Short mmCIF file of C-alpha atoms (C1' of nucleotides) in Angstrom, two decimals:
data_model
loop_
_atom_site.label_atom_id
_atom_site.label_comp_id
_atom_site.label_asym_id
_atom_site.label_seq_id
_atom_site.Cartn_x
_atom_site.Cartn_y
_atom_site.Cartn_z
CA UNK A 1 0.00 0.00 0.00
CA UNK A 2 1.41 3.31 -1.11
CA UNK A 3 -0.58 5.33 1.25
CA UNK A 4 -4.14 6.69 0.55
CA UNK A 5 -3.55 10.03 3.15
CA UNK A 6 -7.52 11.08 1.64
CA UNK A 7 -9.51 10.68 4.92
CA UNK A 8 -8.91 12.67 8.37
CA UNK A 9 -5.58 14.42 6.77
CA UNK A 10 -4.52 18.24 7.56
CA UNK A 11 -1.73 19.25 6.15
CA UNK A 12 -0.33 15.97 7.50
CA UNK A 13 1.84 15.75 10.40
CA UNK A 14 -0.05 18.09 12.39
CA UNK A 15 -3.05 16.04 11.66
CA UNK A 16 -1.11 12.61 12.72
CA UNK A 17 -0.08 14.38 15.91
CA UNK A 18 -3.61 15.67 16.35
CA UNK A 19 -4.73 11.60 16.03
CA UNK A 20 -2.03 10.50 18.15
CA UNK A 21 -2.71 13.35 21.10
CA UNK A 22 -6.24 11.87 21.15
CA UNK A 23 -5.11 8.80 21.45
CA UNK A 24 -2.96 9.53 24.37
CA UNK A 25 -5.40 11.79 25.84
CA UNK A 26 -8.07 8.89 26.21
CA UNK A 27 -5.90 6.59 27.07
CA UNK A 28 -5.47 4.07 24.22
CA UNK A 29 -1.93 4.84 24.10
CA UNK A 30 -1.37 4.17 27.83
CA UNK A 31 1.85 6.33 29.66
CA UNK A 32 4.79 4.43 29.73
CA UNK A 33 4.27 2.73 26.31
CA UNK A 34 6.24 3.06 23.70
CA UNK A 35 5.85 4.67 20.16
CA UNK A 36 7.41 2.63 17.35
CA UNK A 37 8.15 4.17 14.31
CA UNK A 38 7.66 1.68 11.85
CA UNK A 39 4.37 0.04 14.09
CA UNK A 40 2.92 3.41 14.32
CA UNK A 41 3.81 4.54 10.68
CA UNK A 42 1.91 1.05 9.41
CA UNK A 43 -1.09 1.20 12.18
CA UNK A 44 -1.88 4.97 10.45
CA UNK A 45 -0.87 4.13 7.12
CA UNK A 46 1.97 6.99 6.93
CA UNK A 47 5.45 6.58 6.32
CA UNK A 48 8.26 7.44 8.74
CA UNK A 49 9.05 10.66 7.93
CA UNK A 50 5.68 12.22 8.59
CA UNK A 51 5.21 10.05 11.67
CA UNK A 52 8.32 11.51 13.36
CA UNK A 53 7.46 15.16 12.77
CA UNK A 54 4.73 14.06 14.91
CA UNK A 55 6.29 12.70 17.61
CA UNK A 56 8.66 15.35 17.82
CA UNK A 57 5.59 18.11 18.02
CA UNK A 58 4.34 15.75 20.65
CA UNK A 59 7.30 15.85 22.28
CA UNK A 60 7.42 19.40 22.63
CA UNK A 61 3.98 19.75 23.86
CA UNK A 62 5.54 17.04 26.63
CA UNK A 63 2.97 14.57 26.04
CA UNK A 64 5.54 11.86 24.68
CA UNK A 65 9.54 11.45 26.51
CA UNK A 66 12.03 11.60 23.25
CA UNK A 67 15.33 9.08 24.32
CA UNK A 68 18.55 9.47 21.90
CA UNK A 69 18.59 6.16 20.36
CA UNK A 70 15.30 4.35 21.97
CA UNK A 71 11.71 4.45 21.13
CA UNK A 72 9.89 7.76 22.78
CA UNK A 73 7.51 6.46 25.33
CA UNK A 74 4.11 8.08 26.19
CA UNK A 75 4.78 10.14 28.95
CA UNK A 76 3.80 9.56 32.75
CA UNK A 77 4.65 12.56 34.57
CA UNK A 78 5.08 12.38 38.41
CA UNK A 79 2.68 14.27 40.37
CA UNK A 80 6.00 16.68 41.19
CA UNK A 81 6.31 17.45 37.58
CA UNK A 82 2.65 18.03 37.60
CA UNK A 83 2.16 20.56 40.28
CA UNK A 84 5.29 22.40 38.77
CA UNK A 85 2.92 22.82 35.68
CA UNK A 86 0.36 24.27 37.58
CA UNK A 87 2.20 26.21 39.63
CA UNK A 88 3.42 28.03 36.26
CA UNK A 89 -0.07 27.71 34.80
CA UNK A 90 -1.43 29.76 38.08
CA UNK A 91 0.56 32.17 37.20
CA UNK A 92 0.33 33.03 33.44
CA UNK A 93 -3.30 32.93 34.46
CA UNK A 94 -3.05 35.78 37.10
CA UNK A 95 -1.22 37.60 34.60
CA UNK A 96 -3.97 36.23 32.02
CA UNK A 97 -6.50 37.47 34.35
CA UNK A 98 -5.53 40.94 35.25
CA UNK A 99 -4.63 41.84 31.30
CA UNK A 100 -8.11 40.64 30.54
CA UNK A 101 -9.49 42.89 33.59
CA UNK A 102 -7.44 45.90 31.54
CA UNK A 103 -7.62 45.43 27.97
CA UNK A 104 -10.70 43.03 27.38
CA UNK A 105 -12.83 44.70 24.96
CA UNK A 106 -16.85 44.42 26.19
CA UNK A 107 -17.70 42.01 23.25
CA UNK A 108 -14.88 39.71 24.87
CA UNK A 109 -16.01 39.79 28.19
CA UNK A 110 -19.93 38.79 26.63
CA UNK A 111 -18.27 36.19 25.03
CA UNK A 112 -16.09 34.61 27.99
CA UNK A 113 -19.64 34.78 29.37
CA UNK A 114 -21.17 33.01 27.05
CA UNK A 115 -18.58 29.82 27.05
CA UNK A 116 -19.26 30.06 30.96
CA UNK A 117 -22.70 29.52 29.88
CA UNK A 118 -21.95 26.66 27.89
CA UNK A 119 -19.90 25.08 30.13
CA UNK A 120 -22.55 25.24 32.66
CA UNK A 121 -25.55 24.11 30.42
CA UNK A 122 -23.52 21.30 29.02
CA UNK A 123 -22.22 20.48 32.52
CA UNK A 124 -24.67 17.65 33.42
CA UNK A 125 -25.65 16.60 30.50
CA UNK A 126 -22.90 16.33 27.85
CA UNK A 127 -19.83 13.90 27.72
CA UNK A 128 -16.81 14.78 30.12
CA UNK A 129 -14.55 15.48 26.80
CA UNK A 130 -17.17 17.91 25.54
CA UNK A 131 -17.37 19.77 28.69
CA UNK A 132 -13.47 19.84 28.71
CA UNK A 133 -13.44 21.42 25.50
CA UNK A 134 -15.55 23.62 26.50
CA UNK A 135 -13.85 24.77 29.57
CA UNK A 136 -11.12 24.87 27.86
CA UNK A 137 -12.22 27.15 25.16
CA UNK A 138 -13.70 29.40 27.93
CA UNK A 139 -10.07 29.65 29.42
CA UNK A 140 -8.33 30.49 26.28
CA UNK A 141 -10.77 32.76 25.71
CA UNK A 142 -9.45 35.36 28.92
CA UNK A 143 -6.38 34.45 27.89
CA UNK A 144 -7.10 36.22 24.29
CA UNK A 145 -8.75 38.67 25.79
CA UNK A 146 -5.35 39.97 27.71
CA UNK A 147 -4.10 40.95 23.75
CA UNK A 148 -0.71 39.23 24.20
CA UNK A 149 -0.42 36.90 21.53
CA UNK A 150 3.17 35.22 23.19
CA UNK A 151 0.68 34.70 26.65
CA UNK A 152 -1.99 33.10 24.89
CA UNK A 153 0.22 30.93 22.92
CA UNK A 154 2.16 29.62 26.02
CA UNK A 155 -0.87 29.54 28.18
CA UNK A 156 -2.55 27.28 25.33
CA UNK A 157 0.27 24.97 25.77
CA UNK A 158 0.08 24.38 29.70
CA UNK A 159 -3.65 24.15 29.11
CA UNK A 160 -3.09 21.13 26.74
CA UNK A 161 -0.10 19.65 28.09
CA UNK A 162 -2.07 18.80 31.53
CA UNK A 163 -5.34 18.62 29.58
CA UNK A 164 -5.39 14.49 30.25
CA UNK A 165 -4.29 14.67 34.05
CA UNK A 166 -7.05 16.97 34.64
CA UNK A 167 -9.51 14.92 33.20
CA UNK A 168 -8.48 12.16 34.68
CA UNK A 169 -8.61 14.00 38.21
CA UNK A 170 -11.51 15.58 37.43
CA UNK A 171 -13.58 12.05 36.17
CA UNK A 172 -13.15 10.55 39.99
CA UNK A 173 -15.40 13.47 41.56
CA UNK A 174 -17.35 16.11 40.24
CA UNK A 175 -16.99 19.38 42.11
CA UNK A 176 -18.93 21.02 39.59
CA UNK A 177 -20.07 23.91 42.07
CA UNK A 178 -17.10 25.39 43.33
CA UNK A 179 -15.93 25.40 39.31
CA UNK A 180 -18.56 26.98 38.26
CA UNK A 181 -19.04 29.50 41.25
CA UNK A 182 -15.23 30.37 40.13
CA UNK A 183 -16.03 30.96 36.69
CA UNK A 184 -19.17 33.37 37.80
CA UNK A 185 -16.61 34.98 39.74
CA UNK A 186 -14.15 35.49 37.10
CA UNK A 187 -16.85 37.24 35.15
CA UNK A 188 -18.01 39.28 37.38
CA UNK A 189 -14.39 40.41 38.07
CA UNK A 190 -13.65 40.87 34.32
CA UNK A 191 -17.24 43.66 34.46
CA UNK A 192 -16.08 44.80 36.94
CA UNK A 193 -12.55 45.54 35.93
CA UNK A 194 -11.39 44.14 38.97
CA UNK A 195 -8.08 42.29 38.65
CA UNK A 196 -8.16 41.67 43.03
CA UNK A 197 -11.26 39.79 42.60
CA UNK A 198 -9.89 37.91 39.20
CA UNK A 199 -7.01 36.88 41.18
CA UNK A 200 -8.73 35.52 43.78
CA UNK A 201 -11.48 33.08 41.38
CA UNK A 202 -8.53 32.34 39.49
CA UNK A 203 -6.26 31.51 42.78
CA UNK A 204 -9.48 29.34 43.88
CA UNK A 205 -9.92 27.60 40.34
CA UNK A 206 -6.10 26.49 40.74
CA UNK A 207 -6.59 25.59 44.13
CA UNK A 208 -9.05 23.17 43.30
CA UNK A 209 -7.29 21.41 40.18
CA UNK A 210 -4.51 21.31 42.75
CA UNK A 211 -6.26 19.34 45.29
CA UNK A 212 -8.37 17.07 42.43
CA UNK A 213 -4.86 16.04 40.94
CA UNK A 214 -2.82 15.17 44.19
CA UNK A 215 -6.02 13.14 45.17
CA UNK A 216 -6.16 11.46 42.35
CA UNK A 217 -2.26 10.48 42.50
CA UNK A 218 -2.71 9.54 45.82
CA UNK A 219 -5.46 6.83 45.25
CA UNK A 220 -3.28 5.49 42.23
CA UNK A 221 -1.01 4.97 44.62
CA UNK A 222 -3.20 3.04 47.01
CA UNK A 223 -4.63 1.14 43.87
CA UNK A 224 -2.25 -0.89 41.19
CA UNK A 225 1.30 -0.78 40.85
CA UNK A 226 1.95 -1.19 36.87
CA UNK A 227 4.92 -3.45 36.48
CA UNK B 1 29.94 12.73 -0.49
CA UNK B 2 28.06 10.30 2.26
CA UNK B 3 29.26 13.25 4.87
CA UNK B 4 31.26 12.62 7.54
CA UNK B 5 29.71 14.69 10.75
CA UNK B 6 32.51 14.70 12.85
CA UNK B 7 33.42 18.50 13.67
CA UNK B 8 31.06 20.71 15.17
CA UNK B 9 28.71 17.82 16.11
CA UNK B 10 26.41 16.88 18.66
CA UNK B 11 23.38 14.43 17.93
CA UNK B 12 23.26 15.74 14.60
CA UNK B 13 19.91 17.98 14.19
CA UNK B 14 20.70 19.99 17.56
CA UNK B 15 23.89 20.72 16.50
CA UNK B 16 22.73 22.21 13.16
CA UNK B 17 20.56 23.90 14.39
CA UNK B 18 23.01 25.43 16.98
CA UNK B 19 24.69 25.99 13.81
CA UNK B 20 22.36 28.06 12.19
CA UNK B 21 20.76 29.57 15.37
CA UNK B 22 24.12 31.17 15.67
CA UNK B 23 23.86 32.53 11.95
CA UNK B 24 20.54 34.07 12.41
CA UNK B 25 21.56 35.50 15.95
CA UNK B 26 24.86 37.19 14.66
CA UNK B 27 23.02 38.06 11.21
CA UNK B 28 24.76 36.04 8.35
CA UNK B 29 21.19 34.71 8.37
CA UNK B 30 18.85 38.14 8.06
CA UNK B 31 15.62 37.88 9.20
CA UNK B 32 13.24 37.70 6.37
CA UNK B 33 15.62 35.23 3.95
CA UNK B 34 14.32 31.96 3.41
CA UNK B 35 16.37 28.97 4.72
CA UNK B 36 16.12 26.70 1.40
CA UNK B 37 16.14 23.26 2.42
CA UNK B 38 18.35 21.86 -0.40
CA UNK B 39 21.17 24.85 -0.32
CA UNK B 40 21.62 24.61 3.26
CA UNK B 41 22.12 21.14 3.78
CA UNK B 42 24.68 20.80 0.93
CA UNK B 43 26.47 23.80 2.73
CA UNK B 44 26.04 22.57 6.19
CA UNK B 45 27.33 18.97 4.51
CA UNK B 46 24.28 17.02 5.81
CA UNK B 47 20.89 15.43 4.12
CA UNK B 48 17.81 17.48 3.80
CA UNK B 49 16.62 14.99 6.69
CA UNK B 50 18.53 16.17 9.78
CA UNK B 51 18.11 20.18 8.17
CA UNK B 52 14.96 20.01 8.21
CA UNK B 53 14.59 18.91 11.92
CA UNK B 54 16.95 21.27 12.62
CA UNK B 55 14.50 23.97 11.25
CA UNK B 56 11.33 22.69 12.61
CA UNK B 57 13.60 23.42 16.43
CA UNK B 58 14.16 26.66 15.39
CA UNK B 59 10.33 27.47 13.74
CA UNK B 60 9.10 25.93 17.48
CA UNK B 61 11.59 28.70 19.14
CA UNK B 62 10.60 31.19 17.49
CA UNK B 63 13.16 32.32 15.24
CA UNK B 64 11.92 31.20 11.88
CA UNK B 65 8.62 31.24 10.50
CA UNK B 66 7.08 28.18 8.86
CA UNK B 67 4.73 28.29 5.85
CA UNK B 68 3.25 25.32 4.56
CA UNK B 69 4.79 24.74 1.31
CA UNK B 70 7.07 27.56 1.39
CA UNK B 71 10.17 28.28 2.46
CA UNK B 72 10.97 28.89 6.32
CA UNK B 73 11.94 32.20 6.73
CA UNK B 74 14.22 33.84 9.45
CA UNK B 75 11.88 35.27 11.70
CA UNK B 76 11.61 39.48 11.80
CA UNK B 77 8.83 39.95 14.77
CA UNK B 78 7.61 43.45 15.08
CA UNK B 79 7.72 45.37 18.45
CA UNK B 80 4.36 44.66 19.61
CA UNK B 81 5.24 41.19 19.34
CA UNK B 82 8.32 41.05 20.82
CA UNK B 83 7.04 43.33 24.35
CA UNK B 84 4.56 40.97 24.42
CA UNK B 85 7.39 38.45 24.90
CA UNK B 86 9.09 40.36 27.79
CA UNK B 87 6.28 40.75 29.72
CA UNK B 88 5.66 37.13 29.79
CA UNK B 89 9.57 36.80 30.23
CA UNK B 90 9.28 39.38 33.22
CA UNK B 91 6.55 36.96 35.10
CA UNK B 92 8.46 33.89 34.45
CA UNK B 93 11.84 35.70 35.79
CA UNK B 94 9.70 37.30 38.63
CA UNK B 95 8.09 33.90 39.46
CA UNK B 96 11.56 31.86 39.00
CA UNK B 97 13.33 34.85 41.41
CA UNK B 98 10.75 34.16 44.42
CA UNK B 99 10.49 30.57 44.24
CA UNK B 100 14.64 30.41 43.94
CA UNK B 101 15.03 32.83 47.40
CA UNK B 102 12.83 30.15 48.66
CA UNK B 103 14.40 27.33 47.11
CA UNK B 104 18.19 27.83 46.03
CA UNK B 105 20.37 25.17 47.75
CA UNK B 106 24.02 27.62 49.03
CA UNK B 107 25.52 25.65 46.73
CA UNK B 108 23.27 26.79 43.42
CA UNK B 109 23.83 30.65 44.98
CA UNK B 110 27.82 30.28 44.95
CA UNK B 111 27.23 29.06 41.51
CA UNK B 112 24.70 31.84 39.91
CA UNK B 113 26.90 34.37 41.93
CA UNK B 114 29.89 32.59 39.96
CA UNK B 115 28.72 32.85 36.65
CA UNK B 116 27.72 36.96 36.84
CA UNK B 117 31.07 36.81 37.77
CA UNK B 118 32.22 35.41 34.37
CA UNK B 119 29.42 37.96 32.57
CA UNK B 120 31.35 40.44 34.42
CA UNK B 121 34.44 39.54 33.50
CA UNK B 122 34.15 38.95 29.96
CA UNK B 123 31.96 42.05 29.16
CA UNK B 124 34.94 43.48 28.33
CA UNK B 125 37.14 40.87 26.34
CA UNK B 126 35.32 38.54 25.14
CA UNK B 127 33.07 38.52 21.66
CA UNK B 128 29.24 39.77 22.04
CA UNK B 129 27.88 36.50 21.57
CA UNK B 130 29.88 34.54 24.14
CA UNK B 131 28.96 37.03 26.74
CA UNK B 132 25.60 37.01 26.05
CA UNK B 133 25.65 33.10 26.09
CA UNK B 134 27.15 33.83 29.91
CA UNK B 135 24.37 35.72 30.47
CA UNK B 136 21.82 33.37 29.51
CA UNK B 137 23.60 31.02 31.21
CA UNK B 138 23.33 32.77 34.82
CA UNK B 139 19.31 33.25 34.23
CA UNK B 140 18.56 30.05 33.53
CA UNK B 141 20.98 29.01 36.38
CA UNK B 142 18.05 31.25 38.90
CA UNK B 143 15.71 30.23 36.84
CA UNK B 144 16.58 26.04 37.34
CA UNK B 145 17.38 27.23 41.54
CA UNK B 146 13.88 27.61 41.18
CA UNK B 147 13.38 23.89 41.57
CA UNK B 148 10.55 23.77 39.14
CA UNK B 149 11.11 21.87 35.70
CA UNK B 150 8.59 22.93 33.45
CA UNK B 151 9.73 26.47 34.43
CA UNK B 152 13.24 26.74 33.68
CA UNK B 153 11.87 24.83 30.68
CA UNK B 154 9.31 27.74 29.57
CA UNK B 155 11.73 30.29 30.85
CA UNK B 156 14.40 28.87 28.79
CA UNK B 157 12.38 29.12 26.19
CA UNK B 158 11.67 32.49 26.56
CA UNK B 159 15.24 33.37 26.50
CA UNK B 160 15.88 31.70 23.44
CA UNK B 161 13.38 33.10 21.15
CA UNK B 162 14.07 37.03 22.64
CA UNK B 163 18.23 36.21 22.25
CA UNK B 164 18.52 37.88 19.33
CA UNK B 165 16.48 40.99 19.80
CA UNK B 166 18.36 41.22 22.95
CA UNK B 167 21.15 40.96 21.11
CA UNK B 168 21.05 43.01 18.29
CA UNK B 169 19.19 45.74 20.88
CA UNK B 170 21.99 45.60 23.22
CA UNK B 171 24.96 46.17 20.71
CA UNK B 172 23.98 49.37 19.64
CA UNK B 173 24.65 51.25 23.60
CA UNK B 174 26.28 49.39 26.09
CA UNK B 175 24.52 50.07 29.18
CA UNK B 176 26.82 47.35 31.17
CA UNK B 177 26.84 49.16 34.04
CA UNK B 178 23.20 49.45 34.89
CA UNK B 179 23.13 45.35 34.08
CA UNK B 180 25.88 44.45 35.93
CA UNK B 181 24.55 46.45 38.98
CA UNK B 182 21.28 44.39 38.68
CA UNK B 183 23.26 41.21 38.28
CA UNK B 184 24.92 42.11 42.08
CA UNK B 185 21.48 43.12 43.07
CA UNK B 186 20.10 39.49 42.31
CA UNK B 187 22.71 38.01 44.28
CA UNK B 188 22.55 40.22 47.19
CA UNK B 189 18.82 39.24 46.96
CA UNK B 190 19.24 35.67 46.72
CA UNK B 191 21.48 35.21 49.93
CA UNK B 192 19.34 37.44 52.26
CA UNK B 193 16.58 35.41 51.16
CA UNK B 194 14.90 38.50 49.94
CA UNK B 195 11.85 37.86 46.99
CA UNK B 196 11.13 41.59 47.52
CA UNK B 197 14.56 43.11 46.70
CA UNK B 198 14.86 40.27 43.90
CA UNK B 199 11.60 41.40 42.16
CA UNK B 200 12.77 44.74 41.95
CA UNK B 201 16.06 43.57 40.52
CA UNK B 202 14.79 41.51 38.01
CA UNK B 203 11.94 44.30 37.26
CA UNK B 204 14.70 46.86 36.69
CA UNK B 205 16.43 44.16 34.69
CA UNK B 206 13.53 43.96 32.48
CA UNK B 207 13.12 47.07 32.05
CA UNK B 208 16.25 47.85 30.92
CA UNK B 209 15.40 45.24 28.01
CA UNK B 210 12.25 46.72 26.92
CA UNK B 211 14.08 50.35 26.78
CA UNK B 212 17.15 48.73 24.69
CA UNK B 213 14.79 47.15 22.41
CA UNK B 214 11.19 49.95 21.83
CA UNK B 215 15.10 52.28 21.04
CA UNK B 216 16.44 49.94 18.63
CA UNK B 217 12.89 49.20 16.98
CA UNK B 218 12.43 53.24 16.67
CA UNK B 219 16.18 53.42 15.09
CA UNK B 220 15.23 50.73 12.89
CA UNK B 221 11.91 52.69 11.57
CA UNK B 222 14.59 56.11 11.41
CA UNK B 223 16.84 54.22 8.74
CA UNK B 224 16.52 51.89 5.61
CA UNK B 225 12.96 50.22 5.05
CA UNK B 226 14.16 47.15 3.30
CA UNK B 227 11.73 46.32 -0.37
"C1'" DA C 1 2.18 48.34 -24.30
"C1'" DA C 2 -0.13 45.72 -20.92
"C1'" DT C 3 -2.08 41.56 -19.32
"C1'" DC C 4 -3.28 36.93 -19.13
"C1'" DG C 5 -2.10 32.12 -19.64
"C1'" DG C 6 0.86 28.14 -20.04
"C1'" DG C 7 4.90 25.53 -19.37
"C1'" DG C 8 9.28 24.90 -17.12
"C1'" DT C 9 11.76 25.10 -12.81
"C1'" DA C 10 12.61 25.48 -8.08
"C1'" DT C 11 11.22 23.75 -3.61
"C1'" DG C 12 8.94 21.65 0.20
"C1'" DG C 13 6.52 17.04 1.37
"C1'" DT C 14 6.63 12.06 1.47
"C1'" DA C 15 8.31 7.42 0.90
"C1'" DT C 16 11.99 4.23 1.18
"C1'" DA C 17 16.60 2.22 1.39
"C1'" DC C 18 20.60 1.89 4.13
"C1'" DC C 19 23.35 2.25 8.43
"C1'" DA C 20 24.65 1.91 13.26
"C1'" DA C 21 23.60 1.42 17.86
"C1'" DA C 22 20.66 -1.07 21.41
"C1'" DA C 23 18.16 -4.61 23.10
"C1'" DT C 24 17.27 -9.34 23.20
"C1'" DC C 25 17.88 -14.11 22.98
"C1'" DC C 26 20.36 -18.31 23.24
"C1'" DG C 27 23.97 -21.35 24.14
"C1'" DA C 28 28.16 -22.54 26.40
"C1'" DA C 29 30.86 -22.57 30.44
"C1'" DA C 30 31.23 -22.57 35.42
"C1'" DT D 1 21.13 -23.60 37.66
"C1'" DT D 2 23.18 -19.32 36.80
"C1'" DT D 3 25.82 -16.17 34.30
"C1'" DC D 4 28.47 -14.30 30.71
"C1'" DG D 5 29.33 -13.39 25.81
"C1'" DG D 6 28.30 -13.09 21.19
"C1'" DA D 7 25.13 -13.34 17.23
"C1'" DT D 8 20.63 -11.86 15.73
"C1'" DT D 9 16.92 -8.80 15.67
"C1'" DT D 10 14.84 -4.59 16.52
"C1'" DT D 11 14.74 0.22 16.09
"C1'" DG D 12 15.96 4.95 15.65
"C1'" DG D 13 19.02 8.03 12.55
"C1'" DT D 14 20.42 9.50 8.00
"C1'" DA D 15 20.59 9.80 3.03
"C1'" DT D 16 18.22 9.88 -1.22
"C1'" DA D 17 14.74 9.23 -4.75
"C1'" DC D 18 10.25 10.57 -6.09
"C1'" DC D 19 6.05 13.48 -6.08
"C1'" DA D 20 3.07 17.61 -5.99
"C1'" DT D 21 2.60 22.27 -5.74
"C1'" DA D 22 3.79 27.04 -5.96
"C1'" DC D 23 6.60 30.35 -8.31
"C1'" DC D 24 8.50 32.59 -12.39
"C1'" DC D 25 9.44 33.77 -16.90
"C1'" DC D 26 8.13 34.32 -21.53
"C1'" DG D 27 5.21 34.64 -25.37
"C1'" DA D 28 0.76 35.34 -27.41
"C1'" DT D 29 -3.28 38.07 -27.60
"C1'" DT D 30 -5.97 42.19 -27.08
#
DNA sequence: AATCGGGGTATGGTATACCAAAATCCGAAA
DNA sequence: TTTCGGATTTTGGTATACCATACCCCGATT
């Protein structure tokens, strides 16, 4: 088979990586396992060459480990490494937040709103990676509203890069409440102009990703030791 | 020729692109020229393979821009873009100075207080690039006494895409002093345990850096306006 | 003289062949 | 039975051939 690259392609590797990422992200690539070239290349019907580029974007958004010389494995970060992430995602989002609070434009602020919205409506209902998507796309959204194009960018990639650990945290209990009463808060903050108050929601919304994530390492612990 | 890479290497497609980060951060590379695939790897004496990796490092660092289907192009970002940069730089440095006068082992102090020494010493001597490569050096140093991977990551990051508008800002009016003083300052800071004093070092730091750079952006506009 | 179109060329994208290092497996020796 | 060493296999790294598309130049037409 030559290759028939006709079906879920975009511009190519960046539409591999995109399958891959899902496929990490839901867990049919488990952490820890390894990414073969040539298996990989075959399973998706690419060559090589394409496949790597992939990897290697993966590896920079840190959801894959690239060895010299060995097969890059899936990556399983400590729960260290992951509260260093959000300690550096708490803070571009402070900064995040109080830009917004200065330089959102009202249509912005509506529209931040209106994600809230969604992510509220669709909170019971819809399926936990739609709601993710959603809050995710509500987050960027302040982000873009600060007008630094370098902050968004590097926010985005935080976002993403602990995307799966949060959803994994976040699957084991809802605390729906407290996120949402954060993201009315934010809002309210962002009308208000009131970078204190953003801090704070923002501070709390941290807070509680904090606590989800080192509970949910801590039950792994109690539970099965992969060998 | 099968190429023999055994000079200036180092697993191949980081040392290219070492290679030609250095010629677009001293210039032989201009920004706006487009980095042919083909030409450069026959005069870099490698395959288009490793080249093009090498490129792909340098597109995710910022320093060229990637069209698809086009030729990367050394990256010329405008002066919105690049305060955007600093500012994010400034939190990361602010955030990486507090957590280090919380963190720093004595032994990572002696050696950040060791390297401004070499900055020092070579501001003189040595060639531009090596002494900003010192500098660099001692930043990240704080920046990794931090104790917080994907920080020094991100910073380091930072750094790297803003080294050559730092560069090519601070050539044109040596304001040593006023760095060197800061420098001290950080130190000072960093033994008495002192996040307060070290924000306002690093703050007058970066402000130095936006000055350099907003002048050398308005020189810029003052002279030749390239076709 | 200006503009539009077509063909040739330059160039990035992809596939594949080849190479070298790493891991693995198996047998022989202790 | 265990361990050590070497041959085989696996796998990532590099070079190169091939393909498709965008660019560019030139000539024909208005």
């Amino acid at each position: 088979m030559t290759s028939r690259p006709e079906d879920t392609d975009r511009t190519f590797p960046a539409g591999i990586a995109a399958r891959l990422r899902r496929e990490i992200l839901t867990g049919e690539l488990p952490p820890g396992s390894a990414l073969k070239e040539r298996d990989n290349a075959q399973r998706l019907g690419v060559s090589r060459t394409p496949l790597r580029e992939a990897v290697r974007i993966l590896g920079q958004e840190g959801l894959v480990t690239l060895r010299p010389l060995r097969s890059p494995v899936v990556a399983d970060p400590s729960l260290a490494e992951v509260l260093d992430e959000i300690a550096v995602l708490r803070q571009l989002e402070i900064f995040s937040g109080g830009l917004a609070c200065q330089n959102a434009t009202p249509e912005e602020v509506e529209l931040i709103a209106a994600l809230a919205a969604d992510v509220a409506a669709h909170h019971a209902t819809g399926d936990k990676v739609d709601v993710f998507d959603q809050d995710m796309r509500m987050h960027t959204a302040i982000a873009d509203a600060a007008h630094n194009a370098a902050l968004s960018r590097t926010y985005r990639e935080y976002l993403a890069r602990l995307w799966r650990v949060r959803f994994v945290s976040a699957r084991e209990r809802a605390d729906a409440p407290r996120v949402l009463a954060d993201h009315q808060d934010m809002i309210a903050a962002l009308r208000a102009r009131d970078s204190q108050r953003m801090t704070a929601a923002i501070a709390s919304h941290l807070d509680g990703m904090v606590r989800n994530v080192t509970r949910h390492f801590q039950n792994r612990e109690g539970n099965a030791r992969q060998p």
